Amino acid sequence: MAGLTLVAGAGGFIGGQLVRDLAAEGTAVRAVDCKPFDLWFQRCDEAQNQMLDLRELRACETATKGVEEVYNLAADMGGMGFIERNKALCMLSVLINTHLLMAARANGVARFFFSSSACVYADSRQRETDGPPLKESDAYPAMPEDGYGWEKLFSERMCRHFREDFGIATRIGRYHNVYGPFGTWEGGREKAPAAISRKAAAAVLTGRHEIEIWGDGEQTRSFMHIDDCLKGTKMLMHSDFVHPLNIGSDELVSINGLVDIVEEIAGVRLKRRYNLDAPKGVRGRNSDNSLIRRVLGWAPSIKLKDGMEKTYRWIYDQMKMRAEGRPFVAACG
Ligand code: NAD
């Protein structure tokens, strides 16, 4: 088991779940986020919880003191609606990863995980709904998603050079859409699985059986359940594999197909309204999992239907609790 482990971005979706997971395994965890504690999606009493703005080098030095391993999940990010409209904010996350790497080096951190994204892949490879799944080598020649994707690709290379020049064991996971309970489900940063679950739950709760869909609904994606994400992240962190690796599901679904799944779980049929002016991202995206199977002997496998069942129920409960005036309680089990 690792010594003290820092989870950066611990107030967010993946970071919060990772803190809970590591603490349950008995790992000593320092959990850091810039949000006030009452806005953290989950907070774990067993962890050292700290509120720090990791764009600042000083804060990164404090966060990494005495730490053996760092998981960097901190970034200013969201779904397409957010990243298409906030390119500068997305690029400023470069400060977090750069300063965390510098502080990690100064404090003798042994291992460092960076959460990259499928947005590093060029749009030109994602223009068909049924195009070939994305292989890691497809990231070059580079033309990533403007703003968010460029920051991820640049930070991947920063990790690579800190490993080559300064000997920190950096590991890079390219996440493809992650979903599950305790994720963002409203406010403009949510992604398709949470947004569609929220709209379906609202239809059930209000009796207005309609849904707005961004684009024509034929665009395709793959969605990885949070439990697979955590497993892949920890396996990659402790493997010998030093290059960027896809961590994503290869179960391809159209957005219309995702709505079908949620309708079945929610027990409603919704009248679909297509908003063709809304941000819709690339036309088709799937993860090629040949490399992860080869290097980790494993790949994400939780079926979308099973993962969405838990996600929809969680979002429905949040909305029902709110409607009944019961506050959401951030907690760690
Ligand atoms: P999230 O937005 O839920 O969590 C990110 C957290 O980082 C937030 O709590 C935020 O407050 C924190 N943060 C932002 N700026 C900070 C700062 N200056 N100092 C300290 N904390 C700061 O996002 P998430 O879904 O948990 O994503 C985690 C990581 O995985 C991010 O790097 C993201 O780019 C990457 N990723 C996520 C997905 C996905 O589908 N969720 C897909 C690809 C990549």
XYZ file of C-alpha atoms and ligand atoms in Angstrom:
377
model
C 0.000 0.000 0.000
C 1.250 3.501 -0.831
C 2.205 6.051 1.840
C 0.329 9.343 2.095
C -1.601 9.865 -1.154
C -2.816 13.215 -2.459
C -6.056 13.404 -4.410
C -6.261 16.797 -6.139
C -9.791 17.771 -7.165
C -11.217 15.733 -4.275
C -14.364 17.866 -4.069
C -15.344 16.823 -7.591
C -16.921 13.709 -9.082
C -14.011 11.349 -9.779
C -11.763 12.772 -7.026
C -14.470 12.368 -4.390
C -15.105 8.758 -5.349
C -11.366 8.020 -5.440
C -10.821 9.420 -1.930
C -13.616 7.241 -0.603
C -12.229 4.199 -2.418
C -8.619 4.695 -1.243
C -9.681 5.413 2.348
C -11.768 2.235 2.371
C -8.655 0.286 1.337
C -6.785 1.779 4.312
C -4.649 4.272 2.353
C -3.823 7.533 4.150
C -5.326 10.252 1.936
C -4.955 14.002 1.699
C -7.980 15.381 -0.159
C -7.623 18.848 -1.723
C -9.984 21.074 -3.681
C -10.447 24.828 -4.129
C -14.203 24.697 -3.431
C -15.558 25.425 0.051
C -16.172 22.147 1.904
C -19.955 22.430 1.755
C -19.777 22.307 -2.060
C -17.713 19.096 -2.209
C -19.733 16.273 -3.771
C -18.443 13.949 -1.046
C -16.264 14.489 1.988
C -14.490 11.703 3.779
C -13.812 12.107 7.502
C -10.869 9.677 7.371
C -8.992 11.918 4.902
C -6.990 15.105 5.603
C -9.348 17.545 3.863
C -7.832 20.821 2.694
C -9.144 23.766 0.721
C -6.377 25.073 -1.555
C -6.245 26.750 -4.955
C -3.829 24.488 -6.810
C -3.171 27.038 -9.546
C -0.776 28.525 -6.962
C 2.698 26.960 -6.623
C 2.717 27.600 -2.853
C -0.557 25.731 -2.434
C 0.827 22.798 -4.449
C 3.899 22.730 -2.186
C 1.642 22.529 0.887
C -0.537 19.861 -0.716
C 2.378 17.583 -1.695
C 4.389 17.803 1.561
C 5.103 14.286 2.871
C 3.168 12.731 -0.037
C 4.264 9.591 -1.899
C 1.661 9.453 -4.662
C -0.411 12.152 -6.390
C -3.632 11.675 -8.359
C -4.304 14.913 -10.226
C -8.036 15.091 -10.928
C -8.308 18.864 -10.472
C -9.368 20.859 -13.529
C -11.843 23.523 -14.542
C -14.059 21.391 -16.733
C -17.528 20.228 -17.710
C -19.507 18.723 -20.577
C -19.580 20.138 -24.143
C -21.815 23.023 -23.050
C -19.045 24.207 -20.722
C -15.858 23.463 -22.660
C -17.095 24.952 -25.955
C -17.875 28.255 -24.192
C -14.983 28.469 -21.677
C -11.790 27.740 -23.593
C -9.558 30.141 -21.651
C -10.748 28.811 -18.280
C -10.093 25.263 -19.473
C -6.570 26.184 -20.603
C -5.801 27.777 -17.235
C -5.889 24.288 -15.692
C -2.363 24.069 -17.115
C -1.298 25.992 -13.998
C -2.636 23.234 -11.728
C -0.784 20.389 -13.400
C 2.421 22.367 -13.944
C 2.648 23.594 -10.363
C 1.662 20.219 -8.962
C 4.473 18.570 -10.946
C 7.005 21.188 -9.792
C 5.945 20.778 -6.161
C 5.888 16.984 -6.482
C 9.465 17.090 -7.693
C 10.551 19.414 -4.864
C 8.850 17.212 -2.254
C 10.183 13.892 -3.614
C 6.829 12.439 -4.763
C 7.371 8.977 -6.313
C 4.293 8.552 -8.552
C 1.977 11.028 -10.276
C -1.264 10.292 -12.171
C -2.642 12.829 -14.660
C -6.284 12.668 -15.770
C -6.196 13.405 -19.488
C -9.128 13.064 -21.856
C -10.391 11.684 -25.145
C -10.619 15.382 -26.143
C -6.913 15.130 -27.108
C -7.992 13.318 -30.295
C -8.501 15.261 -33.531
C -11.996 16.122 -34.721
C -11.032 14.817 -38.194
C -10.967 11.260 -36.762
C -14.415 11.653 -35.195
C -16.627 12.797 -38.077
C -18.628 9.567 -38.520
C -21.099 8.027 -36.100
C -19.538 4.602 -36.744
C -15.901 5.555 -37.415
C -13.004 3.466 -36.095
C -12.470 3.613 -32.296
C -9.662 5.918 -31.178
C -6.235 4.399 -30.643
C -3.675 6.146 -28.426
C -1.403 6.764 -31.451
C -4.238 8.764 -33.120
C -3.437 11.798 -30.924
C -0.660 12.787 -33.355
C -0.381 14.703 -35.652
C -2.075 16.875 -33.041
C -5.316 18.825 -33.539
C -7.200 18.310 -30.275
C -10.444 19.891 -29.058
C -9.819 23.640 -28.911
C -9.038 24.916 -25.391
C -9.685 21.934 -23.095
C -8.061 19.329 -25.384
C -4.940 21.391 -26.061
C -4.396 21.863 -22.317
C -4.687 18.107 -21.779
C -2.250 17.291 -24.582
C 0.274 19.874 -23.385
C 0.025 18.620 -19.784
C 0.490 15.024 -20.977
C 3.821 16.090 -22.476
C 4.763 17.973 -19.318
C 4.242 14.714 -17.400
C 6.350 12.848 -19.913
C 9.260 15.279 -19.581
C 9.104 15.312 -15.767
C 9.433 11.526 -15.937
C 12.278 11.571 -18.454
C 14.224 14.498 -16.988
C 13.453 14.311 -13.252
C 12.578 10.648 -12.653
C 8.998 11.039 -11.328
C 6.923 7.984 -12.335
C 4.176 9.861 -14.200
C 1.175 7.938 -15.549
C -1.429 9.331 -17.963
C -4.986 8.060 -18.335
C -7.088 9.360 -21.234
C -10.594 9.151 -19.790
C -13.553 8.749 -22.137
C -16.838 10.160 -20.668
C -17.190 9.038 -17.064
C -20.609 8.832 -15.383
C -22.151 7.604 -12.155
C -23.643 8.699 -8.836
C -22.107 11.753 -7.130
C -21.338 13.420 -10.480
C -22.429 16.869 -11.668
C -26.062 16.626 -12.831
C -27.131 20.282 -13.159
C -25.717 23.792 -13.493
C -24.195 23.620 -17.003
C -21.144 21.395 -16.396
C -23.020 18.079 -16.491
C -22.469 15.528 -19.261
C -25.023 13.640 -21.361
C -25.774 10.656 -19.021
C -26.464 12.975 -16.062
C -28.300 15.593 -18.148
C -30.581 13.001 -19.749
C -31.221 11.336 -16.370
C -32.120 14.716 -14.856
C -34.502 15.564 -17.702
C -36.193 12.153 -17.484
C -36.493 12.409 -13.686
C -37.994 15.891 -14.065
C -40.517 14.466 -16.538
C -41.492 11.756 -14.045
C -41.745 14.211 -11.150
C -43.701 16.895 -13.032
C -45.738 14.722 -15.384
C -44.516 16.741 -18.415
C -43.280 13.890 -20.606
C -40.888 15.650 -22.997
C -37.137 16.019 -23.381
C -34.771 18.386 -25.187
C -31.893 16.600 -26.920
C -28.775 18.435 -28.067
C -28.132 17.822 -31.780
C -30.032 15.244 -33.844
C -29.407 12.484 -31.293
C -27.562 10.336 -33.848
C -24.118 11.348 -32.526
C -22.359 8.426 -30.798
C -20.259 8.068 -27.645
C -19.074 5.509 -25.139
C -19.636 6.078 -21.421
C -17.552 4.564 -18.615
C -19.005 3.858 -15.189
C -17.110 5.425 -12.280
C -16.230 2.028 -10.741
C -14.399 1.026 -13.947
C -12.718 4.452 -14.011
C -11.356 4.035 -10.472
C -10.155 0.504 -11.124
C -8.351 1.463 -14.340
C -6.836 4.555 -12.737
C -5.314 2.649 -9.818
C -4.094 -0.182 -12.069
C -2.395 2.235 -14.446
C -0.852 4.217 -11.561
C 0.872 1.088 -10.246
C 1.804 -0.416 -13.628
C 5.073 0.025 -15.494
C 3.317 1.547 -18.522
C 4.609 5.077 -19.092
C 2.668 6.248 -22.177
C -0.845 7.754 -22.361
C -3.496 5.034 -22.133
C -7.220 5.111 -22.983
C -9.399 4.431 -19.945
C -12.871 4.215 -21.411
C -15.718 1.922 -22.314
C -15.946 0.570 -25.878
C -19.729 0.078 -25.731
C -20.842 2.536 -28.418
C -24.271 4.151 -28.127
C -26.052 7.018 -29.873
C -27.566 9.768 -27.739
C -30.998 8.546 -28.905
C -29.968 5.081 -27.707
C -28.987 6.516 -24.332
C -32.399 8.195 -24.075
C -34.045 4.814 -24.871
C -32.115 3.244 -21.967
C -33.064 5.999 -19.528
C -36.722 5.903 -20.622
C -36.840 2.213 -19.853
C -35.228 2.675 -16.413
C -37.485 5.627 -15.559
C -40.597 3.910 -16.913
C -41.626 6.826 -19.181
C -41.889 7.601 -22.892
C -40.715 11.124 -23.693
C -41.586 13.386 -26.623
C -38.169 14.277 -28.086
C -37.352 17.832 -29.164
C -34.041 18.198 -31.010
C -32.073 21.413 -30.457
C -29.783 21.565 -33.485
C -28.131 24.819 -32.304
C -26.893 23.406 -28.973
C -23.244 22.359 -28.509
C -22.891 18.769 -29.690
C -19.146 18.011 -29.905
C -17.736 15.451 -32.330
C -20.015 13.224 -34.443
C -18.780 9.901 -33.122
C -16.296 8.760 -30.468
C -15.363 5.369 -29.101
C -12.372 3.985 -27.219
C -10.067 1.404 -28.803
C -9.194 -0.824 -25.866
C -6.589 -3.095 -27.501
C -3.690 -1.404 -25.707
C -5.239 -1.342 -22.213
C -6.122 -5.047 -22.559
C -2.533 -5.791 -23.553
C -0.776 -3.727 -20.852
C -3.175 -4.088 -17.896
C -4.858 -7.373 -18.884
C -8.156 -5.608 -18.186
C -10.593 -3.118 -19.721
C -13.760 -1.334 -18.511
C -16.712 -3.714 -18.769
C -19.674 -2.384 -16.738
C -22.681 -2.390 -19.081
C -24.205 1.021 -19.767
C -27.670 -0.227 -18.809
C -26.468 -1.397 -15.386
C -24.458 1.756 -14.672
C -27.281 4.049 -15.818
C -29.756 2.294 -13.543
C -27.725 3.385 -10.468
C -27.033 6.844 -11.908
C -30.646 7.597 -12.768
C -31.843 6.423 -9.338
C -29.272 8.623 -7.575
C -30.215 11.737 -9.588
C -33.926 11.035 -9.165
C -33.417 10.793 -5.369
C -31.480 14.101 -5.307
C -34.315 15.840 -7.163
C -37.029 14.277 -5.011
C -35.199 15.203 -1.799
C -34.862 18.759 -3.016
C -38.525 18.964 -4.012
C -39.412 17.797 -0.481
C -37.104 20.413 1.043
C -34.620 17.830 2.323
C -31.022 19.049 1.827
C -28.405 17.024 -0.013
C -25.800 15.710 2.443
C -22.237 15.262 1.167
C -20.877 12.261 2.988
C -18.393 9.447 2.870
C -19.610 5.935 3.648
P -15.151 17.724 -11.576
O -15.381 19.049 -12.184
O -16.288 17.040 -10.914
O -13.933 17.789 -10.539
C -12.818 18.617 -10.710
C -12.532 19.268 -9.385
O -11.343 20.061 -9.520
C -13.650 20.220 -8.926
O -14.152 19.854 -7.659
C -12.963 21.571 -8.891
O -13.422 22.398 -7.825
C -11.512 21.166 -8.699
N -10.624 22.270 -9.080
C -10.731 23.078 -10.156
N -9.794 24.039 -10.106
C -9.070 23.805 -8.981
C -7.985 24.484 -8.370
N -7.469 25.578 -8.933
N -7.494 23.999 -7.208
C -8.040 22.905 -6.622
N -9.088 22.229 -7.153
C -9.591 22.680 -8.322
O -14.553 16.814 -12.759
P -14.381 15.230 -12.827
O -15.438 14.718 -13.734
O -14.234 14.653 -11.503
O -12.997 15.130 -13.625
C -11.760 14.887 -12.977
C -10.639 14.917 -13.992
O -10.869 13.956 -15.027
C -10.446 16.266 -14.701
O -9.079 16.481 -14.957
C -11.147 16.057 -16.017
O -10.636 16.908 -17.021
C -10.817 14.594 -16.295
N -11.786 13.970 -17.215
C -13.055 13.741 -16.773
C -13.974 13.171 -17.654
C -15.404 12.910 -17.214
O -16.174 12.399 -18.031
N -15.805 13.211 -15.985
C -13.591 12.818 -18.959
C -12.275 13.087 -19.349
C -11.378 13.631 -18.472
